[in-house]
PDB file of N, CA, C and O in Angstrom:
ATOM      1  N   GLY A 579     -22.448  22.699  -5.432  1.00  0.00           N
ATOM      2  CA  GLY A 579     -22.426  21.464  -4.701  1.00  0.00           C
ATOM      3  C   GLY A 579     -21.102  21.259  -4.003  1.00  0.00           C
ATOM      4  O   GLY A 579     -20.170  22.036  -4.152  1.00  0.00           O
ATOM      5  N   LYS A 580     -21.032  20.195  -3.258  1.00  0.00           N
ATOM      6  CA  LYS A 580     -19.812  19.824  -2.544  1.00  0.00           C
ATOM      7  C   LYS A 580     -19.268  18.531  -3.111  1.00  0.00           C
ATOM      8  O   LYS A 580     -20.011  17.664  -3.537  1.00  0.00           O
ATOM      9  N   LEU A 581     -17.965  18.442  -3.056  1.00  0.00           N
ATOM     10  CA  LEU A 581     -17.269  17.254  -3.513  1.00  0.00           C
ATOM     11  C   LEU A 581     -16.157  16.995  -2.513  1.00  0.00           C
ATOM     12  O   LEU A 581     -15.462  17.925  -2.105  1.00  0.00           O
ATOM     13  N   ALA A 582     -15.983  15.755  -2.114  1.00  0.00           N
ATOM     14  CA  ALA A 582     -14.921  15.418  -1.172  1.00  0.00           C
ATOM     15  C   ALA A 582     -14.194  14.180  -1.654  1.00  0.00           C
ATOM     16  O   ALA A 582     -14.779  13.317  -2.309  1.00  0.00           O
ATOM     17  N   GLY A 583     -12.920  14.110  -1.357  1.00  0.00           N
ATOM     18  CA  GLY A 583     -12.136  12.944  -1.741  1.00  0.00           C
ATOM     19  C   GLY A 583     -10.705  13.083  -1.305  1.00  0.00           C
ATOM     20  O   GLY A 583     -10.329  14.012  -0.583  1.00  0.00           O
ATOM     21  N   ARG A 584      -9.889  12.166  -1.774  1.00  0.00           N
ATOM     22  CA  ARG A 584      -8.462  12.158  -1.459  1.00  0.00           C
ATOM     23  C   ARG A 584      -7.687  12.545  -2.710  1.00  0.00           C
ATOM     24  O   ARG A 584      -7.997  12.111  -3.809  1.00  0.00           O
ATOM     25  N   VAL A 585      -6.683  13.382  -2.527  1.00  0.00           N
ATOM     26  CA  VAL A 585      -5.854  13.842  -3.643  1.00  0.00           C
ATOM     27  C   VAL A 585      -4.984  12.689  -4.129  1.00  0.00           C
ATOM     28  O   VAL A 585      -4.258  12.068  -3.349  1.00  0.00           O
ATOM     29  N   THR A 586      -5.074  12.391  -5.429  1.00  0.00           N
ATOM     30  CA  THR A 586      -4.237  11.346  -6.018  1.00  0.00           C
ATOM     31  C   THR A 586      -3.152  11.924  -6.925  1.00  0.00           C
ATOM     32  O   THR A 586      -2.178  11.253  -7.219  1.00  0.00           O
ATOM     33  N   VAL A 587      -3.347  13.155  -7.388  1.00  0.00           N
ATOM     34  CA  VAL A 587      -2.324  13.906  -8.139  1.00  0.00           C
ATOM     35  C   VAL A 587      -2.451  15.338  -7.671  1.00  0.00           C
ATOM     36  O   VAL A 587      -3.546  15.895  -7.668  1.00  0.00           O
ATOM     37  N   SER A 588      -1.335  15.962  -7.233  1.00  0.00           N
ATOM     38  CA  SER A 588      -1.426  17.362  -6.802  1.00  0.00           C
ATOM     39  C   SER A 588      -0.952  18.265  -7.934  1.00  0.00           C
ATOM     40  O   SER A 588      -1.720  18.563  -8.832  1.00  0.00           O
ATOM     41  N   ASN A 589       0.291  18.675  -7.951  1.00  0.00           N
ATOM     42  CA  ASN A 589       0.744  19.593  -9.002  1.00  0.00           C
ATOM     43  C   ASN A 589       1.693  18.942 -10.008  1.00  0.00           C
ATOM     44  O   ASN A 589       2.396  19.631 -10.728  1.00  0.00           O
ATOM     45  N   GLN A 590       1.699  17.643 -10.094  1.00  0.00           N
ATOM     46  CA  GLN A 590       2.590  16.950 -11.031  1.00  0.00           C
ATOM     47  C   GLN A 590       2.272  17.264 -12.491  1.00  0.00           C
ATOM     48  O   GLN A 590       3.133  17.142 -13.348  1.00  0.00           O
ATOM     49  N   PHE A 591       1.026  17.668 -12.780  1.00  0.00           N
ATOM     50  CA  PHE A 591       0.632  18.027 -14.144  1.00  0.00           C
ATOM     51  C   PHE A 591       0.340  19.516 -14.249  1.00  0.00           C
ATOM     52  O   PHE A 591      -0.463  19.946 -15.072  1.00  0.00           O
ATOM     53  N   GLY A 592       0.961  20.323 -13.409  1.00  0.00           N
ATOM     54  CA  GLY A 592       0.733  21.765 -13.440  1.00  0.00           C
ATOM     55  C   GLY A 592      -0.497  22.135 -12.640  1.00  0.00           C
ATOM     56  O   GLY A 592      -0.626  21.771 -11.483  1.00  0.00           O
ATOM     57  N   ALA A 593      -1.432  22.829 -13.267  1.00  0.00           N
ATOM     58  CA  ALA A 593      -2.603  23.373 -12.573  1.00  0.00           C
ATOM     59  C   ALA A 593      -3.735  22.363 -12.410  1.00  0.00           C
ATOM     60  O   ALA A 593      -4.765  22.686 -11.843  1.00  0.00           O
ATOM     61  N   THR A 594      -3.560  21.144 -12.891  1.00  0.00           N
ATOM     62  CA  THR A 594      -4.622  20.139 -12.792  1.00  0.00           C
ATOM     63  C   THR A 594      -4.291  19.144 -11.695  1.00  0.00           C
ATOM     64  O   THR A 594      -3.209  18.569 -11.675  1.00  0.00           O
ATOM     65  N   LEU A 595      -5.227  18.946 -10.771  1.00  0.00           N
ATOM     66  CA  LEU A 595      -5.070  17.919  -9.758  1.00  0.00           C
ATOM     67  C   LEU A 595      -6.223  16.942  -9.880  1.00  0.00           C
ATOM     68  O   LEU A 595      -7.213  17.215 -10.558  1.00  0.00           O
ATOM     69  N   TYR A 596      -6.089  15.813  -9.224  1.00  0.00           N
ATOM     70  CA  TYR A 596      -7.123  14.781  -9.264  1.00  0.00           C
ATOM     71  C   TYR A 596      -7.491  14.387  -7.849  1.00  0.00           C
ATOM     72  O   TYR A 596      -6.615  14.247  -6.993  1.00  0.00           O
ATOM     73  N   ILE A 597      -8.809  14.236  -7.624  1.00  0.00           N
ATOM     74  CA  ILE A 597      -9.270  13.691  -6.354  1.00  0.00           C
ATOM     75  C   ILE A 597     -10.125  12.469  -6.644  1.00  0.00           C
ATOM     76  O   ILE A 597     -10.686  12.325  -7.735  1.00  0.00           O
ATOM     77  N   GLN A 598     -10.216  11.602  -5.646  1.00  0.00           N
ATOM     78  CA  GLN A 598     -10.909  10.344  -5.831  1.00  0.00           C
ATOM     79  C   GLN A 598     -11.571   9.941  -4.521  1.00  0.00           C
ATOM     80  O   GLN A 598     -11.053  10.216  -3.444  1.00  0.00           O
ATOM     81  N   ASP A 599     -12.733   9.284  -4.640  1.00  0.00           N
ATOM     82  CA  ASP A 599     -13.360   8.633  -3.498  1.00  0.00           C
ATOM     83  C   ASP A 599     -13.732   7.222  -3.936  1.00  0.00           C
ATOM     84  O   ASP A 599     -13.322   6.777  -5.008  1.00  0.00           O
ATOM     85  N   ARG A 600     -14.507   6.521  -3.146  1.00  0.00           N
ATOM     86  CA  ARG A 600     -14.812   5.130  -3.505  1.00  0.00           C
ATOM     87  C   ARG A 600     -15.707   4.996  -4.727  1.00  0.00           C
ATOM     88  O   ARG A 600     -15.841   3.913  -5.281  1.00  0.00           O
ATOM     89  N   THR A 601     -16.331   6.107  -5.183  1.00  0.00           N
ATOM     90  CA  THR A 601     -17.219   6.039  -6.343  1.00  0.00           C
ATOM     91  C   THR A 601     -16.535   6.420  -7.645  1.00  0.00           C
ATOM     92  O   THR A 601     -17.064   6.165  -8.718  1.00  0.00           O
ATOM     93  N   GLY A 602     -15.380   7.069  -7.576  1.00  0.00           N
ATOM     94  CA  GLY A 602     -14.682   7.482  -8.790  1.00  0.00           C
ATOM     95  C   GLY A 602     -13.774   8.661  -8.533  1.00  0.00           C
ATOM     96  O   GLY A 602     -13.516   9.036  -7.397  1.00  0.00           O
ATOM     97  N   GLY A 603     -13.306   9.277  -9.606  1.00  0.00           N
ATOM     98  CA  GLY A 603     -12.391  10.403  -9.491  1.00  0.00           C
ATOM     99  C   GLY A 603     -12.710  11.465 -10.521  1.00  0.00           C
ATOM    100  O   GLY A 603     -13.429  11.221 -11.491  1.00  0.00           O
ATOM    101  N   ILE A 604     -12.161  12.662 -10.304  1.00  0.00           N
ATOM    102  CA  ILE A 604     -12.364  13.767 -11.232  1.00  0.00           C
ATOM    103  C   ILE A 604     -11.163  14.704 -11.146  1.00  0.00           C
ATOM    104  O   ILE A 604     -10.507  14.803 -10.103  1.00  0.00           O
ATOM    105  N   SER A 605     -10.862  15.366 -12.241  1.00  0.00           N
ATOM    106  CA  SER A 605      -9.796  16.356 -12.240  1.00  0.00           C
ATOM    107  C   SER A 605     -10.372  17.724 -11.896  1.00  0.00           C
ATOM    108  O   SER A 605     -11.530  18.023 -12.173  1.00  0.00           O
ATOM    109  N   ILE A 606      -9.535  18.524 -11.279  1.00  0.00           N
ATOM    110  CA  ILE A 606      -9.893  19.895 -10.926  1.00  0.00           C
ATOM    111  C   ILE A 606      -8.804  20.797 -11.481  1.00  0.00           C
ATOM    112  O   ILE A 606      -7.624  20.616 -11.179  1.00  0.00           O
ATOM    113  N   PHE A 607      -9.201  21.739 -12.323  1.00  0.00           N
ATOM    114  CA  PHE A 607      -8.241  22.657 -12.935  1.00  0.00           C
ATOM    115  C   PHE A 607      -8.217  23.929 -12.091  1.00  0.00           C
ATOM    116  O   PHE A 607      -9.090  24.786 -12.211  1.00  0.00           O
ATOM    117  N   ASN A 608      -7.226  24.029 -11.193  1.00  0.00           N
ATOM    118  CA  ASN A 608      -7.107  25.179 -10.311  1.00  0.00           C
ATOM    119  C   ASN A 608      -5.684  25.227  -9.776  1.00  0.00           C
ATOM    120  O   ASN A 608      -5.304  24.413  -8.934  1.00  0.00           O
ATOM    121  N   ALA A 609      -4.890  26.169 -10.275  1.00  0.00           N
ATOM    122  CA  ALA A 609      -3.475  26.245  -9.911  1.00  0.00           C
ATOM    123  C   ALA A 609      -3.269  26.482  -8.420  1.00  0.00           C
ATOM    124  O   ALA A 609      -2.359  25.906  -7.812  1.00  0.00           O
ATOM    125  N   THR A 610      -4.099  27.322  -7.827  1.00  0.00           N
ATOM    126  CA  THR A 610      -3.946  27.602  -6.393  1.00  0.00           C
ATOM    127  C   THR A 610      -4.123  26.329  -5.578  1.00  0.00           C
ATOM    128  O   THR A 610      -3.314  26.020  -4.698  1.00  0.00           O
ATOM    129  N   MET A 611      -5.166  25.581  -5.892  1.00  0.00           N
ATOM    130  CA  MET A 611      -5.421  24.355  -5.146  1.00  0.00           C
ATOM    131  C   MET A 611      -4.354  23.303  -5.413  1.00  0.00           C
ATOM    132  O   MET A 611      -3.885  22.641  -4.485  1.00  0.00           O
ATOM    133  N   SER A 612      -3.948  23.147  -6.671  1.00  0.00           N
ATOM    134  CA  SER A 612      -2.971  22.100  -6.993  1.00  0.00           C
ATOM    135  C   SER A 612      -1.642  22.330  -6.292  1.00  0.00           C
ATOM    136  O   SER A 612      -0.942  21.372  -5.961  1.00  0.00           O
ATOM    137  N   ASN A 613      -1.297  23.585  -6.030  1.00  0.00           N
ATOM    138  CA  ASN A 613      -0.049  23.892  -5.329  1.00  0.00           C
ATOM    139  C   ASN A 613      -0.199  23.885  -3.814  1.00  0.00           C
ATOM    140  O   ASN A 613       0.800  23.918  -3.101  1.00  0.00           O
ATOM    141  N   ALA A 614      -1.417  23.841  -3.313  1.00  0.00           N
ATOM    142  CA  ALA A 614      -1.650  23.904  -1.865  1.00  0.00           C
ATOM    143  C   ALA A 614      -1.868  22.544  -1.222  1.00  0.00           C
ATOM    144  O   ALA A 614      -1.850  22.429  -0.004  1.00  0.00           O
ATOM    145  N   VAL A 615      -2.096  21.503  -2.019  1.00  0.00           N
ATOM    146  CA  VAL A 615      -2.392  20.180  -1.467  1.00  0.00           C
ATOM    147  C   VAL A 615      -1.284  19.203  -1.835  1.00  0.00           C
ATOM    148  O   VAL A 615      -0.490  19.443  -2.743  1.00  0.00           O
ATOM    149  N   GLN A 616      -1.272  18.090  -1.125  1.00  0.00           N
ATOM    150  CA  GLN A 616      -0.302  17.024  -1.368  1.00  0.00           C
ATOM    151  C   GLN A 616      -1.048  15.733  -1.660  1.00  0.00           C
ATOM    152  O   GLN A 616      -2.192  15.548  -1.214  1.00  0.00           O
ATOM    153  N   ILE A 617      -0.400  14.825  -2.358  1.00  0.00           N
ATOM    154  CA  ILE A 617      -0.978  13.504  -2.585  1.00  0.00           C
ATOM    155  C   ILE A 617      -1.295  12.878  -1.232  1.00  0.00           C
ATOM    156  O   ILE A 617      -0.470  12.910  -0.317  1.00  0.00           O
ATOM    157  N   GLY A 618      -2.508  12.347  -1.111  1.00  0.00           N
ATOM    158  CA  GLY A 618      -2.937  11.718   0.128  1.00  0.00           C
ATOM    159  C   GLY A 618      -3.793  12.605   1.007  1.00  0.00           C
ATOM    160  O   GLY A 618      -4.429  12.121   1.940  1.00  0.00           O
ATOM    161  N   ASP A 619      -3.827  13.917   0.727  1.00  0.00           N
ATOM    162  CA  ASP A 619      -4.653  14.823   1.523  1.00  0.00           C
ATOM    163  C   ASP A 619      -6.132  14.560   1.285  1.00  0.00           C
ATOM    164  O   ASP A 619      -6.551  14.295   0.160  1.00  0.00           O
ATOM    165  N   SER A 620      -6.915  14.660   2.343  1.00  0.00           N
ATOM    166  CA  SER A 620      -8.371  14.647   2.222  1.00  0.00           C
ATOM    167  C   SER A 620      -8.824  16.081   1.993  1.00  0.00           C
ATOM    168  O   SER A 620      -8.374  16.986   2.696  1.00  0.00           O
ATOM    169  N   VAL A 621      -9.684  16.297   1.007  1.00  0.00           N
ATOM    170  CA  VAL A 621     -10.123  17.645   0.664  1.00  0.00           C
ATOM    171  C   VAL A 621     -11.632  17.692   0.459  1.00  0.00           C
ATOM    172  O   VAL A 621     -12.266  16.679   0.173  1.00  0.00           O
ATOM    173  N   GLN A 622     -12.162  18.898   0.623  1.00  0.00           N
ATOM    174  CA  GLN A 622     -13.555  19.172   0.282  1.00  0.00           C
ATOM    175  C   GLN A 622     -13.546  20.379  -0.636  1.00  0.00           C
ATOM    176  O   GLN A 622     -12.869  21.370  -0.370  1.00  0.00           O
ATOM    177  N   VAL A 623     -14.305  20.292  -1.728  1.00  0.00           N
ATOM    178  CA  VAL A 623     -14.328  21.330  -2.750  1.00  0.00           C
ATOM    179  C   VAL A 623     -15.761  21.810  -2.944  1.00  0.00           C
ATOM    180  O   VAL A 623     -16.690  20.997  -3.005  1.00  0.00           O
ATOM    181  N   THR A 624     -15.948  23.114  -3.038  1.00  0.00           N
ATOM    182  CA  THR A 624     -17.246  23.679  -3.382  1.00  0.00           C
ATOM    183  C   THR A 624     -17.055  24.666  -4.517  1.00  0.00           C
ATOM    184  O   THR A 624     -15.977  25.218  -4.700  1.00  0.00           O
ATOM    185  N   GLY A 625     -18.124  24.890  -5.267  1.00  0.00           N
ATOM    186  CA  GLY A 625     -18.076  25.832  -6.388  1.00  0.00           C
ATOM    187  C   GLY A 625     -17.521  25.180  -7.634  1.00  0.00           C
ATOM    188  O   GLY A 625     -17.438  23.966  -7.744  1.00  0.00           O
ATOM    189  N   GLY A 626     -17.125  26.012  -8.568  1.00  0.00           N
ATOM    190  CA  GLY A 626     -16.616  25.516  -9.830  1.00  0.00           C
ATOM    191  C   GLY A 626     -17.734  25.077 -10.762  1.00  0.00           C
ATOM    192  O   GLY A 626     -18.910  25.069 -10.402  1.00  0.00           O
ATOM    193  N   THR A 627     -17.333  24.721 -11.964  1.00  0.00           N
ATOM    194  CA  THR A 627     -18.256  24.288 -13.006  1.00  0.00           C
ATOM    195  C   THR A 627     -17.754  22.986 -13.594  1.00  0.00           C
ATOM    196  O   THR A 627     -16.556  22.841 -13.828  1.00  0.00           O
ATOM    197  N   ILE A 628     -18.643  22.048 -13.836  1.00  0.00           N
ATOM    198  CA  ILE A 628     -18.243  20.800 -14.496  1.00  0.00           C
ATOM    199  C   ILE A 628     -18.241  21.042 -15.995  1.00  0.00           C
ATOM    200  O   ILE A 628     -19.252  21.414 -16.577  1.00  0.00           O
ATOM    201  N   ASN A 629     -17.094  20.857 -16.604  1.00  0.00           N
ATOM    202  CA  ASN A 629     -16.918  21.008 -18.044  1.00  0.00           C
ATOM    203  C   ASN A 629     -16.190  19.789 -18.583  1.00  0.00           C
ATOM    204  O   ASN A 629     -15.755  18.929 -17.818  1.00  0.00           O
ATOM    205  N   ALA A 630     -16.024  19.734 -19.891  1.00  0.00           N
ATOM    206  CA  ALA A 630     -15.275  18.648 -20.518  1.00  0.00           C
ATOM    207  C   ALA A 630     -13.972  19.190 -21.084  1.00  0.00           C
ATOM    208  O   ALA A 630     -13.928  20.283 -21.637  1.00  0.00           O
ATOM    209  N   PHE A 631     -12.906  18.417 -20.905  1.00  0.00           N
ATOM    210  CA  PHE A 631     -11.612  18.717 -21.501  1.00  0.00           C
ATOM    211  C   PHE A 631     -11.082  17.409 -22.050  1.00  0.00           C
ATOM    212  O   PHE A 631     -10.961  16.423 -21.326  1.00  0.00           O
ATOM    213  N   ASN A 632     -10.801  17.364 -23.350  1.00  0.00           N
ATOM    214  CA  ASN A 632     -10.385  16.116 -24.013  1.00  0.00           C
ATOM    215  C   ASN A 632     -11.376  14.989 -23.725  1.00  0.00           C
ATOM    216  O   ASN A 632     -10.991  13.861 -23.448  1.00  0.00           O
ATOM    217  N   GLN A 633     -12.647  15.304 -23.764  1.00  0.00           N
ATOM    218  CA  GLN A 633     -13.744  14.359 -23.578  1.00  0.00           C
ATOM    219  C   GLN A 633     -13.794  13.746 -22.180  1.00  0.00           C
ATOM    220  O   GLN A 633     -14.425  12.714 -21.966  1.00  0.00           O
ATOM    221  N   ASN A 634     -13.132  14.377 -21.214  1.00  0.00           N
ATOM    222  CA  ASN A 634     -13.184  13.941 -19.823  1.00  0.00           C
ATOM    223  C   ASN A 634     -13.771  15.062 -18.983  1.00  0.00           C
ATOM    224  O   ASN A 634     -13.470  16.237 -19.206  1.00  0.00           O
ATOM    225  N   LYS A 635     -14.576  14.716 -18.001  1.00  0.00           N
ATOM    226  CA  LYS A 635     -15.151  15.734 -17.127  1.00  0.00           C
ATOM    227  C   LYS A 635     -14.087  16.282 -16.188  1.00  0.00           C
ATOM    228  O   LYS A 635     -13.222  15.543 -15.712  1.00  0.00           O
ATOM    229  N   GLN A 636     -14.174  17.584 -15.945  1.00  0.00           N
ATOM    230  CA  GLN A 636     -13.297  18.218 -14.975  1.00  0.00           C
ATOM    231  C   GLN A 636     -14.052  19.373 -14.335  1.00  0.00           C
ATOM    232  O   GLN A 636     -15.032  19.869 -14.882  1.00  0.00           O
ATOM    233  N   ILE A 637     -13.594  19.783 -13.181  1.00  0.00           N
ATOM    234  CA  ILE A 637     -14.133  20.957 -12.521  1.00  0.00           C
ATOM    235  C   ILE A 637     -13.167  22.097 -12.768  1.00  0.00           C
ATOM    236  O   ILE A 637     -11.957  21.945 -12.592  1.00  0.00           O
ATOM    237  N   ASP A 638     -13.698  23.228 -13.202  1.00  0.00           N
ATOM    238  CA  ASP A 638     -12.847  24.400 -13.376  1.00  0.00           C
ATOM    239  C   ASP A 638     -13.597  25.631 -12.890  1.00  0.00           C
ATOM    240  O   ASP A 638     -14.687  25.530 -12.348  1.00  0.00           O
ATOM    241  N   GLY A 639     -12.993  26.776 -13.063  1.00  0.00           N
ATOM    242  CA  GLY A 639     -13.600  28.006 -12.573  1.00  0.00           C
ATOM    243  C   GLY A 639     -13.237  28.237 -11.113  1.00  0.00           C
ATOM    244  O   GLY A 639     -12.325  27.619 -10.572  1.00  0.00           O
ATOM    245  N   ALA A 640     -13.970  29.128 -10.481  1.00  0.00           N
ATOM    246  CA  ALA A 640     -13.694  29.497  -9.090  1.00  0.00           C
ATOM    247  C   ALA A 640     -14.150  28.390  -8.145  1.00  0.00           C
ATOM    248  O   ALA A 640     -15.322  28.041  -8.106  1.00  0.00           O
ATOM    249  N   VAL A 641     -13.203  27.805  -7.428  1.00  0.00           N
ATOM    250  CA  VAL A 641     -13.521  26.797  -6.431  1.00  0.00           C
ATOM    251  C   VAL A 641     -13.028  27.256  -5.068  1.00  0.00           C
ATOM    252  O   VAL A 641     -12.067  28.015  -4.962  1.00  0.00           O
ATOM    253  N   THR A 642     -13.698  26.799  -4.047  1.00  0.00           N
ATOM    254  CA  THR A 642     -13.250  26.978  -2.676  1.00  0.00           C
ATOM    255  C   THR A 642     -12.920  25.596  -2.155  1.00  0.00           C
ATOM    256  O   THR A 642     -13.664  24.641  -2.415  1.00  0.00           O
ATOM    257  N   PHE A 643     -11.808  25.460  -1.456  1.00  0.00           N
ATOM    258  CA  PHE A 643     -11.425  24.128  -0.989  1.00  0.00           C
ATOM    259  C   PHE A 643     -10.905  24.193   0.437  1.00  0.00           C
ATOM    260  O   PHE A 643     -10.424  25.219   0.899  1.00  0.00           O
ATOM    261  N   THR A 644     -11.045  23.077   1.110  1.00  0.00           N
ATOM    262  CA  THR A 644     -10.476  22.883   2.432  1.00  0.00           C
ATOM    263  C   THR A 644      -9.661  21.610   2.391  1.00  0.00           C
ATOM    264  O   THR A 644     -10.138  20.585   1.914  1.00  0.00           O
ATOM    265  N   SER A 645      -8.421  21.694   2.843  1.00  0.00           N
ATOM    266  CA  SER A 645      -7.579  20.508   2.937  1.00  0.00           C
ATOM    267  C   SER A 645      -7.500  20.098   4.401  1.00  0.00           C
ATOM    268  O   SER A 645      -7.177  20.908   5.266  1.00  0.00           O
ATOM    269  N   PHE A 646      -7.801  18.832   4.663  1.00  0.00           N
ATOM    270  CA  PHE A 646      -7.736  18.306   6.014  1.00  0.00           C
ATOM    271  C   PHE A 646      -6.441  17.542   6.241  1.00  0.00           C
ATOM    272  O   PHE A 646      -6.277  16.888   7.268  1.00  0.00           O
ATOM    273  N   GLY A 647      -5.523  17.617   5.274  1.00  0.00           N
ATOM    274  CA  GLY A 647      -4.254  16.902   5.391  1.00  0.00           C
ATOM    275  C   GLY A 647      -4.441  15.411   5.196  1.00  0.00           C
ATOM    276  O   GLY A 647      -5.478  14.949   4.739  1.00  0.00           O
ATOM    277  N   PRO A 648      -3.429  14.642   5.567  1.00  0.00           N
ATOM    278  CA  PRO A 648      -3.460  13.198   5.302  1.00  0.00           C
ATOM    279  C   PRO A 648      -4.225  12.404   6.354  1.00  0.00           C
ATOM    280  O   PRO A 648      -3.764  11.390   6.853  1.00  0.00           O
ATOM    281  N   GLN A 649      -5.425  12.839   6.698  1.00  0.00           N
ATOM    282  CA  GLN A 649      -6.230  12.132   7.688  1.00  0.00           C
ATOM    283  C   GLN A 649      -6.612  10.750   7.196  1.00  0.00           C
ATOM    284  O   GLN A 649      -6.956  10.576   6.038  1.00  0.00           O
ATOM    285  N   GLY A 650      -6.552   9.803   8.069  1.00  0.00           N
ATOM    286  CA  GLY A 650      -6.981   8.460   7.717  1.00  0.00           C
ATOM    287  C   GLY A 650      -5.932   7.631   7.011  1.00  0.00           C
ATOM    288  O   GLY A 650      -6.183   6.509   6.636  1.00  0.00           O
ATOM    289  N   ASN A 651      -4.731   8.182   6.803  1.00  0.00           N
ATOM    290  CA  ASN A 651      -3.670   7.405   6.145  1.00  0.00           C
ATOM    291  C   ASN A 651      -3.005   6.476   7.130  1.00  0.00           C
ATOM    292  O   ASN A 651      -2.915   6.690   8.259  1.00  0.00           O
TER     293      ASN A 651
END
């Protein structure tokens, strides 16, 4: 599936970043992506697997992402 949102945490917690849209937010565990985006960037993510970490949902595994930069800010 596809997921789109705005980055609210990039690499401040290491390999975990967070994206959010008007319906909610989710963490994505991917070091490559967390180091490639900045807070405020609009992104689209495909692939990955939804799993639980510390009883919270997160996306991990192989993801493909596109960063559109800080559009709409």
